[in-house]
Each structure stands twice: as C-alpha cells, then as structure tokens.
mmCIF file of C-alpha atoms in Angstrom:
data_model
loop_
_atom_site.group_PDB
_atom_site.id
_atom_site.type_symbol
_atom_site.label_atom_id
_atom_site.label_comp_id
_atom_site.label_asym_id
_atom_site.label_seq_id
_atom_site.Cartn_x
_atom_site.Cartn_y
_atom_site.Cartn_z
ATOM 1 C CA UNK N 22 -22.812 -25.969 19.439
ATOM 2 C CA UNK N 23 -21.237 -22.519 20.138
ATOM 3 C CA UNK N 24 -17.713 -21.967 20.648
ATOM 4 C CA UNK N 25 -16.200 -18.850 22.124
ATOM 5 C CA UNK N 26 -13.002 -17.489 22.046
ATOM 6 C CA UNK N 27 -12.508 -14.309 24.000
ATOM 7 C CA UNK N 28 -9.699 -11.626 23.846
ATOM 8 C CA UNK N 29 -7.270 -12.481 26.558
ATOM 9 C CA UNK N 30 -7.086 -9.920 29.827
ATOM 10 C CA UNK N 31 -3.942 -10.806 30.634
ATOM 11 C CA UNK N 32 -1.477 -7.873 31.063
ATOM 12 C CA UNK N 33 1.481 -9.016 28.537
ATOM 13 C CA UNK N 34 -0.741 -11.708 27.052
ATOM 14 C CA UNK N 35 -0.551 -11.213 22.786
ATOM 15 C CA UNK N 36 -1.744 -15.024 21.972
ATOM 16 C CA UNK N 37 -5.098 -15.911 21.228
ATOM 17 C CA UNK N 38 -6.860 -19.335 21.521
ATOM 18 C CA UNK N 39 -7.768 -19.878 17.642
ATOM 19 C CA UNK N 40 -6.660 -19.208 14.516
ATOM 20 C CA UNK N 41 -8.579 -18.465 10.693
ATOM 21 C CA UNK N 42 -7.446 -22.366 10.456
ATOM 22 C CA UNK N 43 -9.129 -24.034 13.061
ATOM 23 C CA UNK N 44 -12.285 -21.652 13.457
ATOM 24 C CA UNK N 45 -12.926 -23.290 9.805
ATOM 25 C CA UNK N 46 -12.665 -26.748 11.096
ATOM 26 C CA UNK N 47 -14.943 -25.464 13.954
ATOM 27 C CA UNK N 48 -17.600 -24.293 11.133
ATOM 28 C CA UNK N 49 -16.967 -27.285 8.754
ATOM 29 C CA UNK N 50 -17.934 -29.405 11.779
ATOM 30 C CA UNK N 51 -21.184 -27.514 12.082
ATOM 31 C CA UNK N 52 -20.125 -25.186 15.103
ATOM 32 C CA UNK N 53 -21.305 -21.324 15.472
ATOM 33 C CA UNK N 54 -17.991 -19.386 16.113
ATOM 34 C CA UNK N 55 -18.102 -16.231 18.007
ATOM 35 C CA UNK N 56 -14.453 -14.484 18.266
ATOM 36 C CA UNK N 57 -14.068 -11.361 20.312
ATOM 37 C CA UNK N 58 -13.369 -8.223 18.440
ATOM 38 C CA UNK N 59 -9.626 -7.596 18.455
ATOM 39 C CA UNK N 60 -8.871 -10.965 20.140
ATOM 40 C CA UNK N 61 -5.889 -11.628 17.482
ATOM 41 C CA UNK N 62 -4.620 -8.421 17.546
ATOM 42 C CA UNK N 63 -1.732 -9.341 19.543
ATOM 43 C CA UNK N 64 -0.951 -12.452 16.961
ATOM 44 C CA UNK N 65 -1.409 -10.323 13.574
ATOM 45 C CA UNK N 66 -4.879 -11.762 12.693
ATOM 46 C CA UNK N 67 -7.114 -9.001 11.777
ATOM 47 C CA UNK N 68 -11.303 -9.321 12.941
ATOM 48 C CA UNK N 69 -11.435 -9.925 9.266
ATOM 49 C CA UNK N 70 -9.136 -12.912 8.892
ATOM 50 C CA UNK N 71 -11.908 -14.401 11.104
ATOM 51 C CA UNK N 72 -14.891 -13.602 9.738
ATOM 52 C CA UNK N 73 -13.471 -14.902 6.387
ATOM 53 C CA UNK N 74 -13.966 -18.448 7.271
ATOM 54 C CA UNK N 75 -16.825 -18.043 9.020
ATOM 55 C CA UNK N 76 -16.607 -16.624 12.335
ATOM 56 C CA UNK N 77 -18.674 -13.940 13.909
ATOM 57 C CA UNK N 78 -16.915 -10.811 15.419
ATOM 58 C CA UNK N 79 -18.710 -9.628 18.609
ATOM 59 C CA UNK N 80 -17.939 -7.226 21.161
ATOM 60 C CA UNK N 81 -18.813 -9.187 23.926
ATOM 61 C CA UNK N 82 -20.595 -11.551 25.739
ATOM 62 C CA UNK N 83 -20.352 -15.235 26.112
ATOM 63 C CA UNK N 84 -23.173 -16.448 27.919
ATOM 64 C CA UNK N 85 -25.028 -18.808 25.758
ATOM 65 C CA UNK N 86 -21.552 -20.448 24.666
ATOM 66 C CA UNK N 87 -21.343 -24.280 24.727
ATOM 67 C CA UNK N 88 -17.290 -23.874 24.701
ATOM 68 C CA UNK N 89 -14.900 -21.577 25.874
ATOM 69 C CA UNK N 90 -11.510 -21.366 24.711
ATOM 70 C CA UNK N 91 -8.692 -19.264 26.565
ATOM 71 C CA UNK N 92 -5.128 -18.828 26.290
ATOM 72 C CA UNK N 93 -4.781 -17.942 30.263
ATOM 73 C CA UNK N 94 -7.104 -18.140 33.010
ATOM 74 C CA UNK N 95 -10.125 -15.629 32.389
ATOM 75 C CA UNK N 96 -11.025 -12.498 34.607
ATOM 76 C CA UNK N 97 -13.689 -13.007 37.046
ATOM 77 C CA UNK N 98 -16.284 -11.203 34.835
ATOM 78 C CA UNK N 99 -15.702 -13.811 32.467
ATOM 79 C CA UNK N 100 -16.125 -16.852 34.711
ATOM 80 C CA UNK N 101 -19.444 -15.209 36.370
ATOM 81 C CA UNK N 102 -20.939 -14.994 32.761
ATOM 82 C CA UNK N 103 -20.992 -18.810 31.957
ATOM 83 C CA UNK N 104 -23.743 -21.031 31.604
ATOM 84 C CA UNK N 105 -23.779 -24.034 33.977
ATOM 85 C CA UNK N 106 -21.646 -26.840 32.178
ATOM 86 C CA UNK N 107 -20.336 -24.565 29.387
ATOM 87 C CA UNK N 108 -16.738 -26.390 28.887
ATOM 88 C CA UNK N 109 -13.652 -24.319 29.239
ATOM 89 C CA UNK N 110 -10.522 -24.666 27.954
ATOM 90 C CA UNK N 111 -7.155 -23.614 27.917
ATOM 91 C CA UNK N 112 -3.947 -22.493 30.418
ATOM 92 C CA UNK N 113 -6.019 -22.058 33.276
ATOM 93 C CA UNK N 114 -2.910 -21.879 35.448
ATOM 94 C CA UNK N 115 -4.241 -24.498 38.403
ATOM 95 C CA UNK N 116 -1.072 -24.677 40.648
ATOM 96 C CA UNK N 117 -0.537 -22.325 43.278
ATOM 97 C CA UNK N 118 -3.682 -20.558 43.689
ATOM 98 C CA UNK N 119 -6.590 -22.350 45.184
ATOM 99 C CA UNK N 120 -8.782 -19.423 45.149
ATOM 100 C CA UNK N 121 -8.718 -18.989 41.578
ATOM 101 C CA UNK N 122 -9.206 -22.903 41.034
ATOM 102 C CA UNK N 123 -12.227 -22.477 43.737
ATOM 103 C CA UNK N 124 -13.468 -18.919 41.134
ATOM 104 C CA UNK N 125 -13.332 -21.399 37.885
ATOM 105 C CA UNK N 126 -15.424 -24.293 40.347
ATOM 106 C CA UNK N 127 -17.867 -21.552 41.014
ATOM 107 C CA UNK N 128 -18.871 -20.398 38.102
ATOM 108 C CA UNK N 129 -20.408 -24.089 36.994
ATOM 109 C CA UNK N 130 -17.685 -24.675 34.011
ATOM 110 C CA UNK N 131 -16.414 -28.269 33.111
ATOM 111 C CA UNK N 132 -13.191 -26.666 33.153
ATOM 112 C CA UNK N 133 -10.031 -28.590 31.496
ATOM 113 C CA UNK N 134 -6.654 -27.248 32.830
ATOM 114 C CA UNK N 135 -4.576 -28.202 29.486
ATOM 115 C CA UNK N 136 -1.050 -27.972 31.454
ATOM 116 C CA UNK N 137 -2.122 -31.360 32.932
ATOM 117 C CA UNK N 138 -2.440 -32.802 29.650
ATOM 118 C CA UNK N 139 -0.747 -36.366 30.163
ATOM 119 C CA UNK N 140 2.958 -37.557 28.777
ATOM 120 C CA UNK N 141 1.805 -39.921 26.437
ATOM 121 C CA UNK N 142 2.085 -40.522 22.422
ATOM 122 C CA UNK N 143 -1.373 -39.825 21.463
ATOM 123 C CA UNK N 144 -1.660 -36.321 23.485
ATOM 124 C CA UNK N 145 1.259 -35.280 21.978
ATOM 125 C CA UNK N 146 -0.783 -33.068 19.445
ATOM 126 C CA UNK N 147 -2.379 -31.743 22.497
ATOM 127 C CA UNK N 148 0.206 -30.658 24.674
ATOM 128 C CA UNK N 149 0.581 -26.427 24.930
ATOM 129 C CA UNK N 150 3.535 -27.432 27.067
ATOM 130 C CA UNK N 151 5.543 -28.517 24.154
ATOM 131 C CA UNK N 152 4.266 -26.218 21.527
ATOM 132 C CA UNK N 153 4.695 -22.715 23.154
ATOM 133 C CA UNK N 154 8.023 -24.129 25.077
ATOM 134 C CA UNK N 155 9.695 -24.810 21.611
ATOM 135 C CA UNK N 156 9.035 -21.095 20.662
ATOM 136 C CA UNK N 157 10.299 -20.222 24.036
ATOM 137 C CA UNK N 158 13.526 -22.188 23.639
ATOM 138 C CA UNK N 159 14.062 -20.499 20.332
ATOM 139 C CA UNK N 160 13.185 -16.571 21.923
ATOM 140 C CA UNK N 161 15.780 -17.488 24.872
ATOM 141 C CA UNK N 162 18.506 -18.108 22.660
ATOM 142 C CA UNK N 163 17.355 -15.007 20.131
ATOM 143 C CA UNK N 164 16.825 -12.373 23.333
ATOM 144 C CA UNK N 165 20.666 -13.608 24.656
ATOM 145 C CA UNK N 166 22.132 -12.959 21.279
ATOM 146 C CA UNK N 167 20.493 -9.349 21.424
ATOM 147 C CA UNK N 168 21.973 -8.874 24.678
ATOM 148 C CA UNK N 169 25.004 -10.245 24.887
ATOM 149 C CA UNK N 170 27.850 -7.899 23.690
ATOM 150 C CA UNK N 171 30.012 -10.006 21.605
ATOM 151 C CA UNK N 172 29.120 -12.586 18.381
ATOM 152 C CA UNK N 173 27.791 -16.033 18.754
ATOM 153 C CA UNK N 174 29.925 -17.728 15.887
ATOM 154 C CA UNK N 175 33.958 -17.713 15.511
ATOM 155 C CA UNK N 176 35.546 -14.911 13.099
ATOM 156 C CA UNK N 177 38.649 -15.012 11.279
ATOM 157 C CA UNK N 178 39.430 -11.322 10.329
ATOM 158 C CA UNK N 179 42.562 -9.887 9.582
ATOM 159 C CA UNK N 180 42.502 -8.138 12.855
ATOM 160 C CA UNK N 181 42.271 -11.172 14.387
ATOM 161 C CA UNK N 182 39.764 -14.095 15.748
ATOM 162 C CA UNK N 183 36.659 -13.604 17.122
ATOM 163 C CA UNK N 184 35.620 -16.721 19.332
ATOM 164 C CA UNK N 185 32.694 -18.359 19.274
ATOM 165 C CA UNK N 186 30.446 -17.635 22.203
ATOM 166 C CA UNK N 187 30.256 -20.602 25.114
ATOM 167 C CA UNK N 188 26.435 -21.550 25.539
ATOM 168 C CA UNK N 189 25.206 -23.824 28.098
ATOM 169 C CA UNK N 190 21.819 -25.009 28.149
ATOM 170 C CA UNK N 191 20.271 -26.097 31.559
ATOM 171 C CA UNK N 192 17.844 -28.567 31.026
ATOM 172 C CA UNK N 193 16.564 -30.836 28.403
ATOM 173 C CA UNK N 194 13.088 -30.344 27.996
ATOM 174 C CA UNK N 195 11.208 -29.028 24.454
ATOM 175 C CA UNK N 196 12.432 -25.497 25.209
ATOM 176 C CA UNK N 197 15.984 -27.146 26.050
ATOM 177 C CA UNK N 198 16.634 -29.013 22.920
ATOM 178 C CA UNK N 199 15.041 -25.792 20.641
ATOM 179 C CA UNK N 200 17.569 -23.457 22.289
ATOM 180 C CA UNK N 201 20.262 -25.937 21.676
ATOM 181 C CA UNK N 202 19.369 -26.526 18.297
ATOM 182 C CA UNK N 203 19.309 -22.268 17.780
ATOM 183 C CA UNK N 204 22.195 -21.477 19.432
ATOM 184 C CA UNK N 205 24.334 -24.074 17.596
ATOM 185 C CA UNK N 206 22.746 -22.280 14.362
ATOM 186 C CA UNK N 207 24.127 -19.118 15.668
ATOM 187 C CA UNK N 208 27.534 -20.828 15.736
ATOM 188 C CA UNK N 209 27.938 -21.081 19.372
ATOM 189 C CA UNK N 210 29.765 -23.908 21.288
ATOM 190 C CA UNK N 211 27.101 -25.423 23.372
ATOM 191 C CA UNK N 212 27.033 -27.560 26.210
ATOM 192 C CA UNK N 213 23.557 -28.473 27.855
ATOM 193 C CA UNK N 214 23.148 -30.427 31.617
ATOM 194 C CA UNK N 215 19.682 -32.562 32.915
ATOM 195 C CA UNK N 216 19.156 -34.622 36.088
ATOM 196 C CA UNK N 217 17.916 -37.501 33.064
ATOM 197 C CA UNK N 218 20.574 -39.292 32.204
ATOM 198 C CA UNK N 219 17.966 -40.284 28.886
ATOM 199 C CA UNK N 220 18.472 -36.674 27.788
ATOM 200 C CA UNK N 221 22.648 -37.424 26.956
ATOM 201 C CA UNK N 222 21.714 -39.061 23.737
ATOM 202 C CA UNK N 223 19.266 -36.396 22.492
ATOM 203 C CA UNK N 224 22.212 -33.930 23.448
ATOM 204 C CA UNK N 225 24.915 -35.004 21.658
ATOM 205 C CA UNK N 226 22.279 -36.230 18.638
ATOM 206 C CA UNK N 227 22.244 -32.122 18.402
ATOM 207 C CA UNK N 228 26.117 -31.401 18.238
ATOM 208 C CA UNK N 229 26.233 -30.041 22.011
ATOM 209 C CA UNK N 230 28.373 -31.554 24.756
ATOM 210 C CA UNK N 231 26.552 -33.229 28.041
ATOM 211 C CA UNK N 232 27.171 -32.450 31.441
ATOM 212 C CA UNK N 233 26.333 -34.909 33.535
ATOM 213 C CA UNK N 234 27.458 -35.831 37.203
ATOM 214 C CA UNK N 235 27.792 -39.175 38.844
ATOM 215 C CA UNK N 236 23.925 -39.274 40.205
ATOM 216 C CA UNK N 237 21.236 -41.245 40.501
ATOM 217 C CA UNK N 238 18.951 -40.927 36.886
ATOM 218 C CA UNK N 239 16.288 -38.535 38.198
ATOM 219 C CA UNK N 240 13.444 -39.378 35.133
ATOM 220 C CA UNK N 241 9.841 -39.923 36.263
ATOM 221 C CA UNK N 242 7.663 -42.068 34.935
ATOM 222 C CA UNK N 243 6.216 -39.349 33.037
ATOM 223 C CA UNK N 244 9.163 -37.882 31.581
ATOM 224 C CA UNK N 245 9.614 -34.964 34.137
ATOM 225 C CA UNK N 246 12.369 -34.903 36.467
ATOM 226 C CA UNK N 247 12.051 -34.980 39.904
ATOM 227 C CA UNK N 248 13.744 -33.393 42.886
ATOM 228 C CA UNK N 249 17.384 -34.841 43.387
ATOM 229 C CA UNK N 250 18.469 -35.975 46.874
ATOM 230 C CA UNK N 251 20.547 -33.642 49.347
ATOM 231 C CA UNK N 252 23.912 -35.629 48.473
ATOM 232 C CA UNK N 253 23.047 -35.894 44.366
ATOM 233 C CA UNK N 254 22.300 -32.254 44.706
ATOM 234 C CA UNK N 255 26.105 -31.142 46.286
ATOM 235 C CA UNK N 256 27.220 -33.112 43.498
ATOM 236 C CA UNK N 257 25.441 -31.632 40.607
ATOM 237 C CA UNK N 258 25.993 -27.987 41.898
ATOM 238 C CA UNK N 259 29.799 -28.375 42.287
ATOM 239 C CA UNK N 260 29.727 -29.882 38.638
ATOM 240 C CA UNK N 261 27.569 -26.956 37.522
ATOM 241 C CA UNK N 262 29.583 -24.309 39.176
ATOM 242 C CA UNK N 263 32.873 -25.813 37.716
ATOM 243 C CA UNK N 264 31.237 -25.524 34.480
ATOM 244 C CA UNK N 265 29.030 -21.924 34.520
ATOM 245 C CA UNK N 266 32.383 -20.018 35.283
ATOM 246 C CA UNK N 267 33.303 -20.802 31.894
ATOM 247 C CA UNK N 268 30.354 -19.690 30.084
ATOM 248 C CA UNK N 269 29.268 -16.425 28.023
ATOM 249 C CA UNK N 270 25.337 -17.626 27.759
ATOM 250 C CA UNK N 271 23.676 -19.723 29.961
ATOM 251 C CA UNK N 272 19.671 -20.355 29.179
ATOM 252 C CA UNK N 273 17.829 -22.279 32.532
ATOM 253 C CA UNK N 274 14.930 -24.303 31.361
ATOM 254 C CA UNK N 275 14.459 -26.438 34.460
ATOM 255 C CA UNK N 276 10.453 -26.946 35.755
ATOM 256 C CA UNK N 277 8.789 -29.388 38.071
ATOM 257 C CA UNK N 278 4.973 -29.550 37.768
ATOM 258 C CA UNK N 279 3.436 -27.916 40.915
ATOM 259 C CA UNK N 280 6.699 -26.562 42.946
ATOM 260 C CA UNK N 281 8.779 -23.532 42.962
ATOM 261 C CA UNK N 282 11.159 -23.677 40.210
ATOM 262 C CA UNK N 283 14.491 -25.428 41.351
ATOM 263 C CA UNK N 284 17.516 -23.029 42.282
ATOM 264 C CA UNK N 285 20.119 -24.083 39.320
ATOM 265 C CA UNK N 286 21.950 -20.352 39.036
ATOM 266 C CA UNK N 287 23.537 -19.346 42.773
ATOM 267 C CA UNK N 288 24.236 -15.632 43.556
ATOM 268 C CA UNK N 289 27.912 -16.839 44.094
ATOM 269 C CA UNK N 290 28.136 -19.027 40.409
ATOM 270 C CA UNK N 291 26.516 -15.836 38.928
ATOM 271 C CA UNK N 292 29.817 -13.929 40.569
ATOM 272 C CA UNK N 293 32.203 -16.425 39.170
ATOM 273 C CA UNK N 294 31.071 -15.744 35.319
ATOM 274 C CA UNK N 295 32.875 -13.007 33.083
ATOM 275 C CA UNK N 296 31.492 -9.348 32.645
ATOM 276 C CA UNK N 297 28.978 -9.340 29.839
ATOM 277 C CA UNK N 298 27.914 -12.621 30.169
ATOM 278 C CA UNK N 299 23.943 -13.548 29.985
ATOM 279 C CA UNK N 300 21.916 -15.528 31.927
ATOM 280 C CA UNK N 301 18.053 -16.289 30.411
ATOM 281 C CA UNK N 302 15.916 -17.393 33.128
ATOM 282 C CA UNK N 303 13.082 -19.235 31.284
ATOM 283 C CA UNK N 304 11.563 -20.490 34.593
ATOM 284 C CA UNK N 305 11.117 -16.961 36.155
ATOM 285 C CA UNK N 306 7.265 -16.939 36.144
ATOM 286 C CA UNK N 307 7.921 -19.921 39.084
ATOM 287 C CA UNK N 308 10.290 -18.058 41.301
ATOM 288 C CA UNK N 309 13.197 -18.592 38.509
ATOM 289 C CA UNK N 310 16.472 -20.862 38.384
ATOM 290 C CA UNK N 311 18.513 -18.327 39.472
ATOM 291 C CA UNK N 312 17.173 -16.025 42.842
ATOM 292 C CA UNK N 313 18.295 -12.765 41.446
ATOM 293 C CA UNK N 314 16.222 -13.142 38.366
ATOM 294 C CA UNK N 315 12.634 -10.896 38.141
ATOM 295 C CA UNK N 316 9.518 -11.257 36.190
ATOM 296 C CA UNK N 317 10.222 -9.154 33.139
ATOM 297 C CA UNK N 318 13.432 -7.036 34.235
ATOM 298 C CA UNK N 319 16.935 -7.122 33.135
ATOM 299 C CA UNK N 320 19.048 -7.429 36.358
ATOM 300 C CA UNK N 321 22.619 -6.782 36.168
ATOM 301 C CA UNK N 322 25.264 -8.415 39.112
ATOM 302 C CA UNK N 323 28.507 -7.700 38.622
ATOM 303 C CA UNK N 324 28.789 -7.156 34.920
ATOM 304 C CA UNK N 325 26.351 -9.973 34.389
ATOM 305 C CA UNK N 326 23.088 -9.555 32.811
ATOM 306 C CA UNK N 327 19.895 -11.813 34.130
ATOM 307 C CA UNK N 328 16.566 -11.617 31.907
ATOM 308 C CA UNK N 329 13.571 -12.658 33.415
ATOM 309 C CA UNK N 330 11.176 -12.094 30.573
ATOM 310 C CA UNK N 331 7.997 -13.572 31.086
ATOM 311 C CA UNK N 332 5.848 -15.405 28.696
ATOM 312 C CA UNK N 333 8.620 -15.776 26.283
ATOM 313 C CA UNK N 334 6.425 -17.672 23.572
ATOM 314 C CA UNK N 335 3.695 -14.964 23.702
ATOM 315 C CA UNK N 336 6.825 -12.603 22.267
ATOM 316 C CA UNK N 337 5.740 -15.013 19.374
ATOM 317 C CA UNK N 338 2.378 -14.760 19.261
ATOM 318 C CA UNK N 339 2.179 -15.041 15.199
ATOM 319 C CA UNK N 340 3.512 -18.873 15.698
ATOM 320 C CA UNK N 341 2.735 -19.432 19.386
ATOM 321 C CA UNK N 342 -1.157 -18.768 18.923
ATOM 322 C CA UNK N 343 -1.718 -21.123 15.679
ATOM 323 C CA UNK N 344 0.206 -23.858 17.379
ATOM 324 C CA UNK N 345 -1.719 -23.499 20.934
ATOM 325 C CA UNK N 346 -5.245 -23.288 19.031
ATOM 326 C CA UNK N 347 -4.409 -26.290 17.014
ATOM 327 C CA UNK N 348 -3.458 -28.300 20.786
ATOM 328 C CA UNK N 349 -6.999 -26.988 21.402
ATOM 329 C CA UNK N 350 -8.854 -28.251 18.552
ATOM 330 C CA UNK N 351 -7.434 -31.780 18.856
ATOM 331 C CA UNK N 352 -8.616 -31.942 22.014
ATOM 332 C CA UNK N 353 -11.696 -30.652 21.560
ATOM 333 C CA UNK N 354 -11.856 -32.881 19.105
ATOM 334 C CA UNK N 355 -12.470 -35.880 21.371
ATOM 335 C CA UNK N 356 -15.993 -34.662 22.540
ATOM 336 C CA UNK N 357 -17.353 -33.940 19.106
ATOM 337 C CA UNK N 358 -19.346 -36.251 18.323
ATOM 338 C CA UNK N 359 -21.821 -36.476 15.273
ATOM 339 C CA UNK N 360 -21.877 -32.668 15.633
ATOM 340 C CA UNK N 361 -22.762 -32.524 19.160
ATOM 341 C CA UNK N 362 -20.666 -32.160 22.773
ATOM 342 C CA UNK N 363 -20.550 -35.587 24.672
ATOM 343 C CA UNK N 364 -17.353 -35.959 26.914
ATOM 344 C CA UNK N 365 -16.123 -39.621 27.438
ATOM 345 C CA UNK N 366 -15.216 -39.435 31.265
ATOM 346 C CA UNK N 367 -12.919 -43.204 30.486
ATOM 347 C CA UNK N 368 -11.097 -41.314 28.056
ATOM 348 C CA UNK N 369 -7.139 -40.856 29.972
ATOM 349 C CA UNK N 370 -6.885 -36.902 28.392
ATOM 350 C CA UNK N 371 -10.303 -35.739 29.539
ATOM 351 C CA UNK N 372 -9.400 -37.693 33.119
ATOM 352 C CA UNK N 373 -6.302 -35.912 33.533
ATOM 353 C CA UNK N 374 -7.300 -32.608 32.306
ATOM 354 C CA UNK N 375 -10.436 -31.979 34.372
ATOM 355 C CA UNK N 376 -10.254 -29.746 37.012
ATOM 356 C CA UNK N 377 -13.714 -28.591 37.714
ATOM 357 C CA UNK N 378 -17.598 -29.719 36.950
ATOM 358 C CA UNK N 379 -20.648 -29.085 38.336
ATOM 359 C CA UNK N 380 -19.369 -26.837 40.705
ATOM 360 C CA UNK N 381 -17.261 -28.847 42.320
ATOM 361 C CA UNK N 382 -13.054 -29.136 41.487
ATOM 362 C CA UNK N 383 -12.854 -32.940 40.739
ATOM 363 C CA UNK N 384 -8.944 -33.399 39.963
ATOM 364 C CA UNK N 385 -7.386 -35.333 42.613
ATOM 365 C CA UNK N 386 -4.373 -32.727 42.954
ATOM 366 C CA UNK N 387 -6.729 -29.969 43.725
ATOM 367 C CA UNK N 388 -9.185 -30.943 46.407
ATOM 368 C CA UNK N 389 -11.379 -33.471 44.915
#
C-alpha cells in the first residue's frame, strides 16, 4: 500500500495533509510513504522531519499511489495522474461547483469529501470541521485584538479606567465556543447569540452572556442549524441589531452546509456600531455574514473595520496541519485491514463521505 501526500496548490494554502506523527503510524502499519518535497513547508516541518520516520521525499509524481491525501481539492494535473480506484482524501470542497465534483469523478478516484463526515460520537476524531474551526475561533479573536485600537481587559491606572472591550460572538459552533473561550482570556466581556436554543447552556458554562430571542429552536437533527422562518428571522435581527450597536468586537461564525452563508451583519447594524470597532467575518469564503465583508481584505465603513481573512486555521498551519492529518489517519484507519485497503461500503463514515467511484459521483447530494 502506497500513500501519497502532495504539496498543496492552493494559493494561501500553508497546511499539509500529514505530519512526522502519523506518516510513522502509516510505516508501522506496513505502508510506503511518499511526501512531496517541500509539502510542510508552510506548517514548519522540514523534508527531513519526514524522512526521519520513514517517509520518502520525491519531487513528484503520484501515479502508482494506492492513497491520496490532500488538504484542499487538487489541481487538475493532479486528478489526471491517478490510477483508477486510487482513494482520495481530504477537503475536496464538493458544494458549489459541479464541474470540479464531475473533474474528481473523472479521473477514476474513490474520492471521500471529509466535510461530509457525519455528526456522530465515533467520527468525532474524524471531523476537519471541528479541528481546523477551533484554531479558527482562536485566530478570529487573536486577528480582532491586533486590530482593534483599544485593550481587551479593564485597567485601573492612575489616569484613569480603561474598560474592558464588549465582544459578541455570533454563533455557537467549535469556532464559536473557542473564540468565546479566547476572548474571555483576553479579559473581554462577551456575549455570544445561536438560532439553538441547546447552545445557552454551553454559553454561559463559558462565563459569556446568551442572546437569545423568543423563536422557534432552530437545531437539526445533526447538530447544524437550519434556516429560520421569515417572522423568527424579523425577530432575531431586531434583537441582534439592539445588541451589535453596543459592541467593540463582533466575530460571525454562522454556516449552513451547502448554502450561501446567512446575512447576520446588515450594512445599516454595521453603521450603528462605534468608530474603531471590528467585525471578523469567519464565514467569508461562503459569501460572508456580513455583505460588505471580502475574501482576504480589511474593509473599513464608517470607522468600522470588517476582516474577511480567508482560511483562518491555515494562519495556523503548525497546529492546524497535525490535527487535520490525524482526522485523516483515523479515517483511513477504517479500511486498513491486515495491512491491506478494503473499504466497508455498510460502514455510516465511508457512506457519508463518498463522493465519487468508478467514475461515477455516487453521493446522493451530488448527482448520484
């Protein structure tokens, strides 16, 4: 068995999809290792670091590979190389662009999409959702401190008081709850809002306030939240705006699987907030949580400063890629068997995960 992991193409893109750590498990388990030369530059882990515990640097080529394991989706080059039913792995990115799902049927791969990974206990080691949106709650919090003009925590000086900074967290996710958990560490006074009325608990478990308006619990089955109706909606928003006027740091978190990115942040809410105040959009990659946000600019609106960074946990990439290579090895773990590849089609993580085999996309949200 031969396992692959390339150097990502990705403009911006500093992770990589394994670590010294888990090619040794990969070489313990009897598996040839090939790692592209330079692929954990971006993440601090020298060509050497690899070779160390066994893996062989190459320059290129992935052809013969049984497995191929990606941070992002992989150039077309890539893709074209594969041998029929080499398995591929990682965030291949599968909503909103059929002709790149159509590219990764193409090319022969059983391809698993590991965004789709499903909500339940025993894939929690597996999610990359969770793991690189903890590092992004953290980064939010971190990049708004950097911007923002004034200190988090409050200062008694003999000059005076400095307050402590108002920080309201919108939405309770992973990323939610880290950038909580941060920005109370800074010493702010934070507040945090979800459509899941579950979420209160885990809120104030944290020290922060909840926000909550009189609405119908909008929790799926799965733990994401779903779009609120037209009338629950009003109702949030005029809570929200009451609120968001009061704030000096507001960090949006809020995602639903598949859609545009909900509209949380109006242009007329960002109007009503005080000069130097900072707005982190963490859902800008989807069209954002507030429209004047843009992928990797700073915008300023009257006195107000919106960042739109992209890819926040890749600013991490000396965390972010250990954590996503370990998702990957627990999941490759299920199709290891006695040393060889077998993939148990029964099993619900493989199910959910699939996108694409035998040319053909076989998930039921893309086509199949």
């Amino acid at each position: 068995m031969k396992i692959a992991i390339p150097t990502e193409t990705q403009v911006g893109e500093s992770r990589v999809a394994a670590s010294p750590d888990t090619v040794k498990a990969f070489v313990k388990k009897g598996a040839e290792v090939v790692v592209q030369a330079g692929a954990g530059k971006g993440a601090s882990i020298p060509d050497d670091a690899f070779a160390a515990v066994g893996a062989k640097i190459v320059p290129s080529g992935f052809g013969d590979a049984d497995v191929v394991l990606t941070v992002r989706r992989p150039s077309g080059e890539l893709l074209s190389s594969l041998k029929r039913g080499a398995i591929l792995m990682g965030g291949l990115e599968p909503y909103g662009d059929k002709a790149g799902l159509d590219a990764i049927a193409a090319s022969g791969a059983t391809a698993f999409a590991m965004e789709l990974m499903p909500r339940i206990t025993r894939a929690q080691s597996m999610d990359i959702l969770s793991s690189q949106a903890n590092l992004a709650g953290y980064k939010a919090v971190i990049d708004a401190a950097f911007h923002f003009t004034r200190a988090f925590p409050m200062m008694m000086t003999a000059a005076g008081t400095v307050p402590a900074a108002k920080v309201f967290i919108m939405g309770v996710g992973v990323a939610g709850l880290q950038a909580i958990a941060t920005a109370r560490r800074l010493g702010g006074i934070v507040s945090a809002t979800d459509v899941r009325k579950a979420t209160e608990e885990q809120v104030k478990s944290l020290g922060a306030k909840f926000v909550y308006a009189d609405i119908a619990d909008a929790a799926t089955s799965g733990g994401y939240a779903k779009e609120l109706s037209a009338e629950d909606k009003a109702k949030q928003a005029a809570l929200v705006a009451a609120h968001v006027r009061t704030q000096d740091v507001i960090i949006t978190t809020a995602l639903i699987p598949g859609r545009p990115a909900p509209v949380l942040i109006t242009q007329e809410m960002v109007e009503s907030m005080k000069p130097g105040s900072i707005i982190v959009d963490l859902a800008v990659e989807r069209g954002g949580n507030c429209p004047l946000s843009r992928p990797d600019e700073i915008v300023e609106h009257h006195g107000v400063k919106i960042v739109g960074t992209v890819n926040l946990a890749g600013k991490l990439a000396g965390n972010a890629s250990p954590l996503f290579a370990k998702n990957l090895m627990n999941f490759l773990d299920l199709m290891i068997k006695d040393g060889a590849l077998k993939i148990d089609d029964a099993d619900e993580c493989i199910k959910g995960t699939m996108i694409a085999r035998d040319g053909a996309l076989v998930h039921p949200m893309f086509g199949a």
